[in-house]
Short mmCIF file of C-alpha atoms in Angstrom, two decimals:
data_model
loop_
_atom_site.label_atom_id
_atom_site.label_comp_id
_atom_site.label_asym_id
_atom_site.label_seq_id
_atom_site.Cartn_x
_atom_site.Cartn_y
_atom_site.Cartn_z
CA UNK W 63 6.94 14.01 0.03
CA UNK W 64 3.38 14.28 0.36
CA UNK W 65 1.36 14.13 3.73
CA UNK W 66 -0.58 11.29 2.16
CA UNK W 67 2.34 8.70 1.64
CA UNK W 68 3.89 9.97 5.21
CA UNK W 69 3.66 7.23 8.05
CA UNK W 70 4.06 7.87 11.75
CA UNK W 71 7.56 7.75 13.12
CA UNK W 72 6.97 4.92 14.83
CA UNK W 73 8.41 3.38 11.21
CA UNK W 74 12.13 1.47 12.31
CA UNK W 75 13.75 -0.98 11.18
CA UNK W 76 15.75 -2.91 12.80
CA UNK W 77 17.19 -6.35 13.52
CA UNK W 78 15.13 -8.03 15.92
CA UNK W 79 16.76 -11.79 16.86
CA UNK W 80 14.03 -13.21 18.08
CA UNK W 81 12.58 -13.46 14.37
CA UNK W 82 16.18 -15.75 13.37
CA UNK W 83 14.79 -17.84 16.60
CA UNK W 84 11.59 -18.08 15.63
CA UNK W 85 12.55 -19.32 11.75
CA UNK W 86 15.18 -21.54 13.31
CA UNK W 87 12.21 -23.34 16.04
CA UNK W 88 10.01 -23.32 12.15
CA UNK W 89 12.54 -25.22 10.61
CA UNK W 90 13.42 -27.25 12.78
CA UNK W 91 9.73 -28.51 13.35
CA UNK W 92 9.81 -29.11 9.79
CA UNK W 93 12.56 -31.04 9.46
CA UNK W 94 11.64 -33.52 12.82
CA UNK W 95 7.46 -33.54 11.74
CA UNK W 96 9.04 -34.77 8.11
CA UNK W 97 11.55 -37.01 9.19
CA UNK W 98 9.84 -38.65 12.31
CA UNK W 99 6.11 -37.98 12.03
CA UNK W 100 4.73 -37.80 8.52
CA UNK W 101 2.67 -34.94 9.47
CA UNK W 102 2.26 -31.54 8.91
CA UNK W 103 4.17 -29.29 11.88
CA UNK W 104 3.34 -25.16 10.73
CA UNK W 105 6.79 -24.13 10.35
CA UNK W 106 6.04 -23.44 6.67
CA UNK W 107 2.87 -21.05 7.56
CA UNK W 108 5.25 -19.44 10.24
CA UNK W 109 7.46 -18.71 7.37
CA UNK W 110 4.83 -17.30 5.60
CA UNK W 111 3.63 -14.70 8.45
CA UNK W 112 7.30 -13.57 8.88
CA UNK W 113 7.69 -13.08 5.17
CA UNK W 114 4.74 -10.63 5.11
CA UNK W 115 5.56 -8.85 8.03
CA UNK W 116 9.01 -8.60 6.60
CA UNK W 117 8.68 -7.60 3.14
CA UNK W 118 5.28 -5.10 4.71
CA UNK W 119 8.02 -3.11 6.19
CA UNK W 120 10.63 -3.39 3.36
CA UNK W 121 7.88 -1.93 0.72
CA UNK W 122 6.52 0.52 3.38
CA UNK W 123 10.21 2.28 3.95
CA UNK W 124 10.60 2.66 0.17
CA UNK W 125 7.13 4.54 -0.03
CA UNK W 126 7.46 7.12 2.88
CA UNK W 127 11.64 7.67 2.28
CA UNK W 128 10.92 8.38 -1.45
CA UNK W 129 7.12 8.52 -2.59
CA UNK W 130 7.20 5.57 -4.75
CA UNK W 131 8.41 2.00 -5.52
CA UNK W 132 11.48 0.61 -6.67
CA UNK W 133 10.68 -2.80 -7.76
CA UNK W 134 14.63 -3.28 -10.01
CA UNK W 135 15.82 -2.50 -5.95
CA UNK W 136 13.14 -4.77 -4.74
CA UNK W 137 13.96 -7.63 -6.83
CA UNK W 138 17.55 -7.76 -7.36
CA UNK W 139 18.30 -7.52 -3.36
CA UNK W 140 15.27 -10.78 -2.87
CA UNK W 141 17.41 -12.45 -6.00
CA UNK W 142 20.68 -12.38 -4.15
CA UNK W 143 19.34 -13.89 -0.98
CA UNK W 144 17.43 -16.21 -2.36
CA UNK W 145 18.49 -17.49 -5.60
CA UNK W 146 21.97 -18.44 -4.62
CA UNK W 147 20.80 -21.10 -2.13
CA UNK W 148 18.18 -22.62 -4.34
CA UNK W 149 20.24 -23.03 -7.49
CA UNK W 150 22.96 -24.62 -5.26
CA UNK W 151 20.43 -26.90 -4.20
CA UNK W 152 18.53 -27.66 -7.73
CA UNK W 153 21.91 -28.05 -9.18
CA UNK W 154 23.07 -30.71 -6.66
CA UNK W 155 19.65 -32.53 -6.56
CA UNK W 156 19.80 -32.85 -10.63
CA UNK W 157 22.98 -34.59 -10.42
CA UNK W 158 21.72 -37.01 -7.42
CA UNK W 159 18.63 -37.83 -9.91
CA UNK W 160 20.64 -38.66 -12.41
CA UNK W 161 23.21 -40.99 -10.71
CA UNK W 162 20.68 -42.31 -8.11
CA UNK W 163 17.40 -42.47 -8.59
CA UNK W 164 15.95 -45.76 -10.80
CA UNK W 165 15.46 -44.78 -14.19
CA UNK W 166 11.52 -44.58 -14.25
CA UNK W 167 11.39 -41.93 -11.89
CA UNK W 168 14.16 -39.68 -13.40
CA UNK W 169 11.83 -38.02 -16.37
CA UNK W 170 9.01 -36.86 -14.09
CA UNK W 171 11.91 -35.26 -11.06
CA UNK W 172 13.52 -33.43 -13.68
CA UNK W 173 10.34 -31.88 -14.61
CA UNK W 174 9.75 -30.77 -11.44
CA UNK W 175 13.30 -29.29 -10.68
CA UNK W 176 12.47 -27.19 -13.59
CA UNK W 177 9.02 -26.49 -12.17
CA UNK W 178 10.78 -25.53 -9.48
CA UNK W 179 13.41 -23.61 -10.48
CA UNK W 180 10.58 -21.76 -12.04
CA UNK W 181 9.20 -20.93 -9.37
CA UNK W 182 5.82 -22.80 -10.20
CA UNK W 183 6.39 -26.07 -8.31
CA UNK W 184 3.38 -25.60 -6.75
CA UNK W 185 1.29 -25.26 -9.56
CA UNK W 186 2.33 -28.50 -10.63
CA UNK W 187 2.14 -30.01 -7.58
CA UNK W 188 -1.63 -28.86 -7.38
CA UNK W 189 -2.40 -30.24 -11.29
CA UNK W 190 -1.69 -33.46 -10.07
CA UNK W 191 -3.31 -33.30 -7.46
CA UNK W 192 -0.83 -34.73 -5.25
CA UNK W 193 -1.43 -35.08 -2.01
CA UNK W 194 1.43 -34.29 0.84
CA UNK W 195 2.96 -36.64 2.59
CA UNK W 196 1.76 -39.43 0.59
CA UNK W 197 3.56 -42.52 1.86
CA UNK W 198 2.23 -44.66 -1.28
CA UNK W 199 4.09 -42.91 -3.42
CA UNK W 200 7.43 -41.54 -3.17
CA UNK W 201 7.72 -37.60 -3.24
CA UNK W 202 9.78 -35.86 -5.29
CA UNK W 203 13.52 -34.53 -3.74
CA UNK W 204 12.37 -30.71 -4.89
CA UNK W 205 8.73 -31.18 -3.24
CA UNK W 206 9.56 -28.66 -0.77
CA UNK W 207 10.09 -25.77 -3.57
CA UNK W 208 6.41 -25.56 -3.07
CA UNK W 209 6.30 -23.22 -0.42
CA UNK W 210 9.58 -21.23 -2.15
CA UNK W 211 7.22 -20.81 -5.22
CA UNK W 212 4.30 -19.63 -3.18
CA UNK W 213 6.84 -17.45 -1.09
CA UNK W 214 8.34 -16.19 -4.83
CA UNK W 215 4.67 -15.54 -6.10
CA UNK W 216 3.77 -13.84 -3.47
CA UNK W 217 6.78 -11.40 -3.82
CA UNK W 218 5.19 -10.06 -7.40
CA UNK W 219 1.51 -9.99 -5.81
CA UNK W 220 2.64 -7.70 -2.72
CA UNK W 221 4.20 -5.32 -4.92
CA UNK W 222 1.22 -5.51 -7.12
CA UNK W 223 -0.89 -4.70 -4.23
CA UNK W 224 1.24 -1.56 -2.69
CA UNK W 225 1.24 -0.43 -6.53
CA UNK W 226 -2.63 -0.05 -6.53
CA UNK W 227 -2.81 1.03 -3.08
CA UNK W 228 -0.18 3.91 -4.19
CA UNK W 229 -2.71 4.78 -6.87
CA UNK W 230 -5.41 5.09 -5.18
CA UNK W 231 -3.56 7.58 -2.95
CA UNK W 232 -2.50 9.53 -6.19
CA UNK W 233 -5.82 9.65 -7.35
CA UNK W 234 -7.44 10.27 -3.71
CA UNK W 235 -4.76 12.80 -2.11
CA UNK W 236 -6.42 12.99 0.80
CA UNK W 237 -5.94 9.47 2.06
CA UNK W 238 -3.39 8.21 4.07
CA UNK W 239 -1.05 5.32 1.98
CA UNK W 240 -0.60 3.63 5.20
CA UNK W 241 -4.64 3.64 5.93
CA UNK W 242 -5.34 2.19 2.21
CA UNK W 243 -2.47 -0.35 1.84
CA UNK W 244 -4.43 -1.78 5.60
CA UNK W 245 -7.74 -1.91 3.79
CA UNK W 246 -6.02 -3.70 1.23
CA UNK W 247 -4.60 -6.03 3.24
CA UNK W 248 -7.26 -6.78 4.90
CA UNK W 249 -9.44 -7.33 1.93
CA UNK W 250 -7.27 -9.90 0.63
CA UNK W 251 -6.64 -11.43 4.09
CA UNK W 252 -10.70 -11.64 4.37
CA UNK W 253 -10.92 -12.80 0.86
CA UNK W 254 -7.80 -15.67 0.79
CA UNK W 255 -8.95 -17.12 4.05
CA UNK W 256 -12.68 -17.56 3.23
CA UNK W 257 -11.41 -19.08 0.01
CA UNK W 258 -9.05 -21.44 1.86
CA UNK W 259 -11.46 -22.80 4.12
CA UNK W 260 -13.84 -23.30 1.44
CA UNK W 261 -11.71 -25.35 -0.67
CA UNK W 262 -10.42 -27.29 2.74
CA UNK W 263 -14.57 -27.70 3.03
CA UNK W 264 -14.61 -29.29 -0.43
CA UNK W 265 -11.93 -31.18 -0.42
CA UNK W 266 -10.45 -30.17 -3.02
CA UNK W 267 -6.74 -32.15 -3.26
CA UNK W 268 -5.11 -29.20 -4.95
CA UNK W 269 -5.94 -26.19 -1.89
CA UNK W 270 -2.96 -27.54 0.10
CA UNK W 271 -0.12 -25.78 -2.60
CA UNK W 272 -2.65 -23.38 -4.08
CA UNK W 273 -1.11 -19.55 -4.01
CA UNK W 274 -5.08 -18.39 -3.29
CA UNK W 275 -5.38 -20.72 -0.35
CA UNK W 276 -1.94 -19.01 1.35
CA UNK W 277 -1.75 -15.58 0.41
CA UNK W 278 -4.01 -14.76 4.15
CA UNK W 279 -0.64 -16.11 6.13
CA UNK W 280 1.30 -13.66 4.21
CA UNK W 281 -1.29 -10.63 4.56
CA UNK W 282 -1.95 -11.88 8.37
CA UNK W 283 2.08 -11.05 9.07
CA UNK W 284 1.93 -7.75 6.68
CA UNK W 285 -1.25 -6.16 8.90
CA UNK W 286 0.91 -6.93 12.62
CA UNK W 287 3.14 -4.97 10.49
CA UNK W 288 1.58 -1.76 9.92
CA UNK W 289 -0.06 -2.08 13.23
CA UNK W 290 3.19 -2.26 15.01
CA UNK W 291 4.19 0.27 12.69
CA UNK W 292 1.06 2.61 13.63
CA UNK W 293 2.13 2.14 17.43
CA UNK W 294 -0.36 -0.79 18.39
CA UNK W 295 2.19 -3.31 20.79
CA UNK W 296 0.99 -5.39 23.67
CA UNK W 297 1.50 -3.89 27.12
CA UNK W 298 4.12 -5.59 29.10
CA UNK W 299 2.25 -7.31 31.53
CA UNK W 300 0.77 -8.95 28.49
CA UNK W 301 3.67 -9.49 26.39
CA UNK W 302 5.14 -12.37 28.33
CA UNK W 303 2.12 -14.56 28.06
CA UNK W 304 0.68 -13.76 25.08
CA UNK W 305 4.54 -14.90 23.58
CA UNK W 306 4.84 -17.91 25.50
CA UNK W 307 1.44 -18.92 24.49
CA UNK W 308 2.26 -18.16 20.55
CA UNK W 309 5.15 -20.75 21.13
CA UNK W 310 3.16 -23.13 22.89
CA UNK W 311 0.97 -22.91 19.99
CA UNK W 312 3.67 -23.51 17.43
CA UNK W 313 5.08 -26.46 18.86
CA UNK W 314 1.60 -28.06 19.42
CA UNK W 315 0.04 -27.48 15.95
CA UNK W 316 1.76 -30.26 14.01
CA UNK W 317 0.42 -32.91 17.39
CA UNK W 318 -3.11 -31.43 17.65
CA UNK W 319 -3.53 -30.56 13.57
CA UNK W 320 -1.36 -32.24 11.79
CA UNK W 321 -3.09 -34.09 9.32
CA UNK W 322 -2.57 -32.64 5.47
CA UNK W 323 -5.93 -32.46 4.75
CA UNK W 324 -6.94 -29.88 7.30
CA UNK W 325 -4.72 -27.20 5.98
CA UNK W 326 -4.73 -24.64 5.58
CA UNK W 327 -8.33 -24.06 5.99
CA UNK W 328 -8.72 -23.06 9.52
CA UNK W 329 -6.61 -25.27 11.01
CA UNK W 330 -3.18 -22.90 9.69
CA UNK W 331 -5.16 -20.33 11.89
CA UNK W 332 -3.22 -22.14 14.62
CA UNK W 333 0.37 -21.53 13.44
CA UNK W 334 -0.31 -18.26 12.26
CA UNK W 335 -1.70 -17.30 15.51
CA UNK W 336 1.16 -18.52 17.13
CA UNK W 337 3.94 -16.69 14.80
CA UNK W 338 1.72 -13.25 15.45
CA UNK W 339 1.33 -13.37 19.10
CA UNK W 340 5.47 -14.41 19.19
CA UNK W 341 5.89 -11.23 16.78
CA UNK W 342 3.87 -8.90 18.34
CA UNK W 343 5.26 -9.89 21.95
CA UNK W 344 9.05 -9.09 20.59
CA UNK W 345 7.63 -5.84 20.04
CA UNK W 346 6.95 -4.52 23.66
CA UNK W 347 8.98 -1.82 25.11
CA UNK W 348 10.49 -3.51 27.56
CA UNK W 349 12.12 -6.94 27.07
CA UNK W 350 11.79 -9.16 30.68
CA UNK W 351 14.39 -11.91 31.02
CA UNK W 352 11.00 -14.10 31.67
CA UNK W 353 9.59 -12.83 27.81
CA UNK W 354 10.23 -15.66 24.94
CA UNK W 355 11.98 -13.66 22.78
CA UNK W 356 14.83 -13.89 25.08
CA UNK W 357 14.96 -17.67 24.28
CA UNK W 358 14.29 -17.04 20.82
CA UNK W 359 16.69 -14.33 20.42
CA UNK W 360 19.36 -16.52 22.22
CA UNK W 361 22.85 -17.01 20.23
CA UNK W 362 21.95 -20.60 19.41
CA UNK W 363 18.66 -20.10 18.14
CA UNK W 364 19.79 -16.78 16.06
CA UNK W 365 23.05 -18.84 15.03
CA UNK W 366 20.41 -21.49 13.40
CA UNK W 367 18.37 -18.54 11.83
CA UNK W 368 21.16 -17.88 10.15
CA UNK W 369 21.18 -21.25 8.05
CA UNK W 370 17.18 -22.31 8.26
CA UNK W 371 16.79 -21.22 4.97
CA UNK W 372 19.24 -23.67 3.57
CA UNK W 373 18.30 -26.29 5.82
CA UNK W 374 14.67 -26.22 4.81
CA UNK W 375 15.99 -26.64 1.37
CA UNK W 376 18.81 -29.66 2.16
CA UNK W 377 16.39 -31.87 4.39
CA UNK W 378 14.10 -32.98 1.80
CA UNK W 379 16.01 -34.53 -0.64
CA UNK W 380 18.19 -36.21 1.79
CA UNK W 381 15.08 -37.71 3.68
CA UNK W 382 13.66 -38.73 -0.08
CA UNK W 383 16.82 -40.24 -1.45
CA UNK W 384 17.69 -42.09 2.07
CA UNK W 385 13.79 -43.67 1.89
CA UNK W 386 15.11 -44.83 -2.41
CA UNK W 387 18.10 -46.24 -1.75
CA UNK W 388 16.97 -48.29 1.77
CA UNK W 389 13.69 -49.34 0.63
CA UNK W 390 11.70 -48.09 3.05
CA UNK W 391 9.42 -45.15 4.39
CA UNK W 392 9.46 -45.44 7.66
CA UNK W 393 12.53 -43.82 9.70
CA UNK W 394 13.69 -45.33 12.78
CA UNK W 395 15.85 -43.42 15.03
CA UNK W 396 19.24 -43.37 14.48
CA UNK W 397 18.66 -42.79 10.41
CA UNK W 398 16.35 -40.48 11.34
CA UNK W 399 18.92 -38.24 13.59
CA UNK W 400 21.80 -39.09 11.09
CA UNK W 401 19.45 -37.46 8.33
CA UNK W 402 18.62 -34.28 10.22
CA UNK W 403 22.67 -33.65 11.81
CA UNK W 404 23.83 -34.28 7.57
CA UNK W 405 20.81 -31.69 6.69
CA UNK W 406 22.07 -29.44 9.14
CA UNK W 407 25.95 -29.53 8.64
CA UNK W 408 25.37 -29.47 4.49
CA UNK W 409 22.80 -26.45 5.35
CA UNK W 410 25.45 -24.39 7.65
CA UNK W 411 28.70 -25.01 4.96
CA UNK W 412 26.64 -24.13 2.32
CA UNK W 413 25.27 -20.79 4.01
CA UNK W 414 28.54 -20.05 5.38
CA UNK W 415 30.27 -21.05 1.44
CA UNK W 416 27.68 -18.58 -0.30
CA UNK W 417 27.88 -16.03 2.63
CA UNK W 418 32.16 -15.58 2.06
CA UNK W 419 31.51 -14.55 -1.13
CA UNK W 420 30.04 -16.88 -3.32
CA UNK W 421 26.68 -14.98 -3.90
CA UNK W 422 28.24 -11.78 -4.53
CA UNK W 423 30.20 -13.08 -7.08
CA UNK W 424 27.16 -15.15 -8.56
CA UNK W 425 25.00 -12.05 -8.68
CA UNK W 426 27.46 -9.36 -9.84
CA UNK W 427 28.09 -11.74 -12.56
CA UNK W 428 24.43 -11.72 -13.18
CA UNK W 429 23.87 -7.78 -12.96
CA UNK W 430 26.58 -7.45 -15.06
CA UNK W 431 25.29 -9.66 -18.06
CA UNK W 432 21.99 -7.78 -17.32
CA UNK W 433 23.78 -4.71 -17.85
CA UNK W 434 25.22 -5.92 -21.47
CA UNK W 435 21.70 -7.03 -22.63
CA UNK W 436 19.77 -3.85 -21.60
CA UNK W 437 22.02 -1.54 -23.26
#
């Protein structure tokens, strides 16, 4: 390989539990801000940083180990984590539309599951102009595929990106591929941000699900990536405050910010904040029993990790078709906690039901009739 794809050895990857924490807290906040509140809580824009710190790295290790990308690789290993879950859930939701929801509102939430399936819901979401959290007007069950389409969009641009930042190297030997994917990065952080809070500024209904208005969460989580990767880590002594103050953060955002119409704009500057300062904490060399990522990277918080995913997914549809069948938007307590324990137990058998074997057999069955049509 080339000096001018080689990054520093400080490149590892490795499991790091506090990051299953830190989606479980996400979802969770979620799941009680949608239930309970009616307001916006961050856990989606957390999910955002982690995914482009996440996939930063994944990219990055396929450059320096062999020089170039491997997008069928790339692909086919997000497909079988992700596409299992979601298809479960589109599949099941379908059925509930069809048997009960009133007949008036079938048509349109069948569009959208295919929207969503897709992976466009947001689009669609953001040509009507919807706005989130309406309580006039009941949501659809697959509303929350609008951050999964975002997330899947943002999948093809990152590639894109590390595709023209690996020809610029090419054509420029001399420069570093770690040095120009940063300047990327930071371009289209700079870039995505100013246009978010300019079309937060205007108004404009559609900048809540719009893919330009987001893509700065995902670039803010890819450049703590290749600066943790280049060596740059809090010292300890500021490590433990700097991560308890990302989780205070967190947990405040959807109280202090909440309202739909500020995000993302600045306000998601809040979350995302908080998810980098929790990151970047995790990172220091030595872990005190005082530092947050020893609550986050407890077994109860990684055992939830393990099944946030799903129960993002679940949550939604059960809130939507609970508020169809009782009449009514508002959700007093014990509903409210009977919702969230069903979204959880449906989210941890279906993880654990597509996790014994399910997906593997879903997606060999897909590689194989792949295989059959390419040849």
């Amino acid at each position: 390989m080339s000096a001018s794809t080689a990054a520093p050895e400080t490149l590892r990857r490795r499991f790091r539990p506090e990051i299953e924490g830190l989606r479980a807290v996400a979802a969770f906040l979620v799941v009680i801000f949608h239930v309970f509140i009616g307001k916006v809580s961050g856990g989606v824009d957390v999910f955002f940083v982690v995914a482009g710190f996440l996939i930063t790295l994944i990219l990055i290790d396929q450059v320096v180990k062999r020089g170039r990308l491997e997008p069928g690789r790339y692909f086919s290993r997000l497909a079988s984590r992700l596409l299992p879950m979601s298809i479960l859930v589109l599949i099941v939701v379908s059925a509930a539309i069809v048997l009960l929801a009133p007949l008036w509102y079938q048509p349109p939430w069948l569009r959208q599951v295919g929207w969503s399936a897709l992976y466009v819901e947001n689009w669609s979401l953001a040509g009507e102009s919807v706005e989130y959290l309406n309580k006039a007007a009941p949501a659809s069950p697959v509303q929350q595929f609008w951050a999964l389409s975002i997330q899947g969009q943002f999948y093809v641009i990152w590639i894109l990106l590390f595709a023209v930042a690996l020809l610029i190297v090419r054509l420029i030997k001399r420069l570093p591929f770690t040095r120009v994917i940063t300047v990327v990065l930071a371009i289209t952080f700079a870039v995505s941000l100013a246009y978010s809070v300019q079309m937060e500024r205007d108004g404009a209904m559609n900048a809540y699900f719009h893919t330009g208005t987001r893509v700065w969460e995902f670039a803010a989580g890819g450049l703590l990536a290749l600066a943790i990767m280049n060596g740059r880590r809090f010292a300890n002594i500021f490590a433990i405050p700097a991560g308890w103050i990302g989780l205070a953060l967190l947990l405040t955002c959807g109280v202090m910010i909440g309202a739909p119409s500020n995000f993302p704009g600045w306000a998601a500057l809040w979350p995302v904040t908080g998810a980098v300062l929790i990151l970047m904490s995790g990172d220091s060399r030595s872990q005190s029993p005082l530092s947050v990522t020893r609550l986050l990277g407890s077994k109860p918080l990684v055992w939830a990790g393990g099944f946030s995913y799903a129960l993002y997914l679940w949550h939604w549809p059960i809130l939507v078709f609970y508020r169809i069948r009782s009449g009514t938007y508002a959700i007093t307590a014990l509903p409210g906690v009977i919702i969230i324990v069903s979204a959880v137990l449906l989210a941890y058998l279906t993880t654990r039901l597509l996790d014994g074997g399910l997906r593997t057999r879903v997606m060999s069955a897909w590689s194989a009739r792949r295989t059959l049509i390419t040849r």
